[in-house]
PDB file of C-alpha atoms in Angstrom:
ATOM      1  CA  UNK A  29     154.363-120.845  35.979  1.00 87.00           C
ATOM      2  CA  UNK A  30     151.695-120.563  37.542  1.00 92.00           C
ATOM      3  CA  UNK A  31     149.609-117.060  37.140  1.00 96.00           C
ATOM      4  CA  UNK A  32     146.843-116.583  39.863  1.00 97.00           C
ATOM      5  CA  UNK A  33     144.701-113.219  39.573  1.00 97.00           C
ATOM      6  CA  UNK A  34     142.498-112.330  42.319  1.00 98.00           C
ATOM      7  CA  UNK A  35     139.024-110.379  42.158  1.00 97.00           C
ATOM      8  CA  UNK A  36     136.042-109.241  43.959  1.00 97.00           C
ATOM      9  CA  UNK A  37     137.548-106.945  46.851  1.00 97.00           C
ATOM     10  CA  UNK A  38     136.455-103.067  47.347  1.00 97.00           C
ATOM     11  CA  UNK A  39     135.121-101.068  49.564  1.00 98.00           C
ATOM     12  CA  UNK A  40     132.382-102.482  51.299  1.00 97.00           C
ATOM     13  CA  UNK A  41     129.936-101.710  54.344  1.00 97.00           C
ATOM     14  CA  UNK A  42     130.449-103.181  58.174  1.00 98.00           C
ATOM     15  CA  UNK A  43     128.511-106.485  58.694  1.00 97.00           C
ATOM     16  CA  UNK A  44     128.198-107.392  54.851  1.00 97.00           C
ATOM     17  CA  UNK A  45     129.016-110.124  52.929  1.00 97.00           C
ATOM     18  CA  UNK A  46     131.715-110.118  50.058  1.00 96.00           C
ATOM     19  CA  UNK A  47     133.460-113.489  47.763  1.00 98.00           C
ATOM     20  CA  UNK A  48     136.785-113.168  46.186  1.00 98.00           C
ATOM     21  CA  UNK A  49     138.431-115.127  43.159  1.00 98.00           C
ATOM     22  CA  UNK A  50     140.935-116.554  42.734  1.00 98.00           C
ATOM     23  CA  UNK A  51     141.716-117.436  38.813  1.00 97.00           C
ATOM     24  CA  UNK A  52     144.411-119.442  38.216  1.00 97.00           C
ATOM     25  CA  UNK A  53     145.988-120.737  34.496  1.00 94.00           C
ATOM     26  CA  UNK A  54     149.565-122.028  33.867  1.00 91.00           C
ATOM     27  CA  UNK A  55     148.961-125.567  35.399  1.00 86.00           C
ATOM     28  CA  UNK A  56     146.789-128.580  36.153  1.00 87.00           C
ATOM     29  CA  UNK A  57     144.805-126.787  39.225  1.00 88.00           C
ATOM     30  CA  UNK A  58     142.934-129.501  40.957  1.00 86.00           C
ATOM     31  CA  UNK A  59     147.049-130.678  41.336  1.00 88.00           C
ATOM     32  CA  UNK A  60     146.566-127.909  43.061  1.00 92.00           C
ATOM     33  CA  UNK A  61     146.694-126.577  47.263  1.00 94.00           C
ATOM     34  CA  UNK A  62     144.835-123.097  47.199  1.00 96.00           C
ATOM     35  CA  UNK A  63     145.527-120.664  50.036  1.00 97.00           C
ATOM     36  CA  UNK A  64     144.044-117.125  51.102  1.00 98.00           C
ATOM     37  CA  UNK A  65     145.777-115.590  52.867  1.00 98.00           C
ATOM     38  CA  UNK A  66     145.897-111.156  54.413  1.00 98.00           C
ATOM     39  CA  UNK A  67     148.151-108.654  54.872  1.00 98.00           C
ATOM     40  CA  UNK A  68     146.751-104.889  56.747  1.00 97.00           C
ATOM     41  CA  UNK A  69     149.088-101.593  56.518  1.00 94.00           C
ATOM     42  CA  UNK A  70     152.209-102.935  58.724  1.00 95.00           C
ATOM     43  CA  UNK A  71     150.759-105.696  59.484  1.00 97.00           C
ATOM     44  CA  UNK A  72     152.401-109.906  58.785  1.00 97.00           C
ATOM     45  CA  UNK A  73     150.231-111.551  55.914  1.00 97.00           C
ATOM     46  CA  UNK A  74     148.706-113.561  58.223  1.00 97.00           C
ATOM     47  CA  UNK A  75     146.001-116.880  57.952  1.00 97.00           C
ATOM     48  CA  UNK A  76     142.900-117.188  56.037  1.00 98.00           C
ATOM     49  CA  UNK A  77     142.158-119.628  54.374  1.00 97.00           C
ATOM     50  CA  UNK A  78     142.847-123.330  52.228  1.00 96.00           C
ATOM     51  CA  UNK A  79     142.065-124.938  50.705  1.00 95.00           C
ATOM     52  CA  UNK A  80     143.534-129.109  50.053  1.00 92.00           C
ATOM     53  CA  UNK A  81     143.076-131.173  47.111  1.00 84.00           C
ATOM     54  CA  UNK A  82     145.228-133.729  48.359  1.00 73.00           C
ATOM     55  CA  UNK A  83     142.784-134.684  51.974  1.00 74.00           C
ATOM     56  CA  UNK A  84     139.032-132.504  50.450  1.00 75.00           C
ATOM     57  CA  UNK A  85     140.435-130.788  53.069  1.00 83.00           C
ATOM     58  CA  UNK A  86     139.084-126.789  53.277  1.00 89.00           C
ATOM     59  CA  UNK A  87     139.755-124.683  56.765  1.00 91.00           C
ATOM     60  CA  UNK A  88     139.327-121.014  57.217  1.00 95.00           C
ATOM     61  CA  UNK A  89     141.485-119.406  60.076  1.00 94.00           C
ATOM     62  CA  UNK A  90     139.975-119.821  63.634  1.00 92.00           C
ATOM     63  CA  UNK A  91     139.828-116.276  64.163  1.00 88.00           C
ATOM     64  CA  UNK A  92     137.280-116.236  61.211  1.00 90.00           C
ATOM     65  CA  UNK A  93     135.551-119.609  61.938  1.00 83.00           C
ATOM     66  CA  UNK A  94     131.861-118.734  61.373  1.00 91.00           C
ATOM     67  CA  UNK A  95     131.959-115.683  58.902  1.00 97.00           C
ATOM     68  CA  UNK A  96     135.006-117.672  55.678  1.00 96.00           C
ATOM     69  CA  UNK A  97     134.191-120.508  53.545  1.00 96.00           C
ATOM     70  CA  UNK A  98     136.622-121.601  50.608  1.00 97.00           C
ATOM     71  CA  UNK A  99     135.543-123.232  48.268  1.00 95.00           C
ATOM     72  CA  UNK A 100     137.078-124.131  44.635  1.00 95.00           C
ATOM     73  CA  UNK A 101     136.281-125.836  41.291  1.00 93.00           C
ATOM     74  CA  UNK A 102     138.506-127.227  39.138  1.00 90.00           C
ATOM     75  CA  UNK A 103     136.380-127.593  36.554  1.00 92.00           C
ATOM     76  CA  UNK A 104     136.460-123.487  35.832  1.00 94.00           C
ATOM     77  CA  UNK A 105     140.388-123.638  37.762  1.00 95.00           C
ATOM     78  CA  UNK A 106     139.212-120.953  40.243  1.00 96.00           C
ATOM     79  CA  UNK A 107     138.704-120.443  43.936  1.00 97.00           C
ATOM     80  CA  UNK A 108     136.572-118.838  45.949  1.00 97.00           C
ATOM     81  CA  UNK A 109     136.597-117.041  49.172  1.00 98.00           C
ATOM     82  CA  UNK A 110     133.062-115.747  50.442  1.00 98.00           C
ATOM     83  CA  UNK A 111     133.326-113.481  53.875  1.00 97.00           C
ATOM     84  CA  UNK A 112     130.439-112.785  56.101  1.00 97.00           C
ATOM     85  CA  UNK A 113     129.387-110.113  59.152  1.00 97.00           C
ATOM     86  CA  UNK A 114     133.310-108.448  57.766  1.00 97.00           C
ATOM     87  CA  UNK A 115     134.190-106.264  60.260  1.00 96.00           C
ATOM     88  CA  UNK A 116     136.138-103.082  59.643  1.00 96.00           C
ATOM     89  CA  UNK A 117     139.071-104.749  60.984  1.00 96.00           C
ATOM     90  CA  UNK A 118     138.792-107.232  58.460  1.00 97.00           C
ATOM     91  CA  UNK A 119     140.080-104.114  55.359  1.00 97.00           C
ATOM     92  CA  UNK A 120     143.678-105.669  54.552  1.00 98.00           C
ATOM     93  CA  UNK A 121     145.121-106.597  50.634  1.00 98.00           C
ATOM     94  CA  UNK A 122     143.743-110.135  50.217  1.00 98.00           C
ATOM     95  CA  UNK A 123     146.110-112.369  48.290  1.00 98.00           C
ATOM     96  CA  UNK A 124     145.544-116.376  46.994  1.00 98.00           C
ATOM     97  CA  UNK A 125     147.800-118.500  46.795  1.00 98.00           C
ATOM     98  CA  UNK A 126     149.134-121.730  45.342  1.00 97.00           C
ATOM     99  CA  UNK A 127     151.208-124.302  45.915  1.00 94.00           C
ATOM    100  CA  UNK A 128     152.246-128.030  44.969  1.00 90.00           C
ATOM    101  CA  UNK A 129     153.355-129.733  47.877  1.00 86.00           C
ATOM    102  CA  UNK A 130     151.758-129.056  51.451  1.00 81.00           C
ATOM    103  CA  UNK A 131     151.994-131.337  54.548  1.00 78.00           C
ATOM    104  CA  UNK A 132     148.977-130.696  56.800  1.00 77.00           C
ATOM    105  CA  UNK A 133     150.231-128.707  59.289  1.00 82.00           C
ATOM    106  CA  UNK A 134     151.522-126.430  56.596  1.00 92.00           C
ATOM    107  CA  UNK A 135     148.834-125.125  55.002  1.00 93.00           C
ATOM    108  CA  UNK A 136     148.902-121.920  57.858  1.00 94.00           C
ATOM    109  CA  UNK A 137     152.208-120.680  57.109  1.00 95.00           C
ATOM    110  CA  UNK A 138     152.376-118.306  53.771  1.00 96.00           C
ATOM    111  CA  UNK A 139     155.894-119.947  52.765  1.00 95.00           C
ATOM    112  CA  UNK A 140     154.688-122.999  52.505  1.00 94.00           C
ATOM    113  CA  UNK A 141     153.340-121.277  48.479  1.00 96.00           C
ATOM    114  CA  UNK A 142     155.446-121.204  46.370  1.00 93.00           C
ATOM    115  CA  UNK A 143     152.438-119.405  43.794  1.00 96.00           C
ATOM    116  CA  UNK A 144     151.237-115.779  44.332  1.00 98.00           C
ATOM    117  CA  UNK A 145     148.538-113.339  42.777  1.00 98.00           C
ATOM    118  CA  UNK A 146     148.688-109.479  43.172  1.00 97.00           C
ATOM    119  CA  UNK A 147     146.029-108.943  45.528  1.00 98.00           C
ATOM    120  CA  UNK A 148     143.019-107.550  45.901  1.00 98.00           C
ATOM    121  CA  UNK A 149     141.611-104.655  48.058  1.00 98.00           C
ATOM    122  CA  UNK A 150     139.123-105.024  50.445  1.00 98.00           C
ATOM    123  CA  UNK A 151     137.979-102.608  52.776  1.00 98.00           C
ATOM    124  CA  UNK A 152     135.349-102.232  55.421  1.00 98.00           C
ATOM    125  CA  UNK A 153     134.076 -98.903  56.957  1.00 97.00           C
ATOM    126  CA  UNK A 154     132.177 -99.167  60.035  1.00 93.00           C
TER     127      UNK A 154
END
């Protein structure tokens, strides 16, 4: 069973940066496709970023390009999400997700992921 544990969330001021971590256990990490999603109150869970091991794709949502970086270290079984120039609208619970099988057109779809963490809250104040 794959377990994902997020950390690094908190209360930050607009314009600051934050680095979220997701530690993975229970399966060979290097064979997992990893994603980050977020969900604000009353809104759908939306794609933030993904790292696909088979193709070396590391992509952020179009709305976050320039402010978002996803990275992973297979030796540390960890994936990170770096968010810069944070805005109040970035306030949400951020979730790490893992998939054992993901197509190139599927990584933005939350239903493509098999495993999820509990989430870490990010609150951006003005």
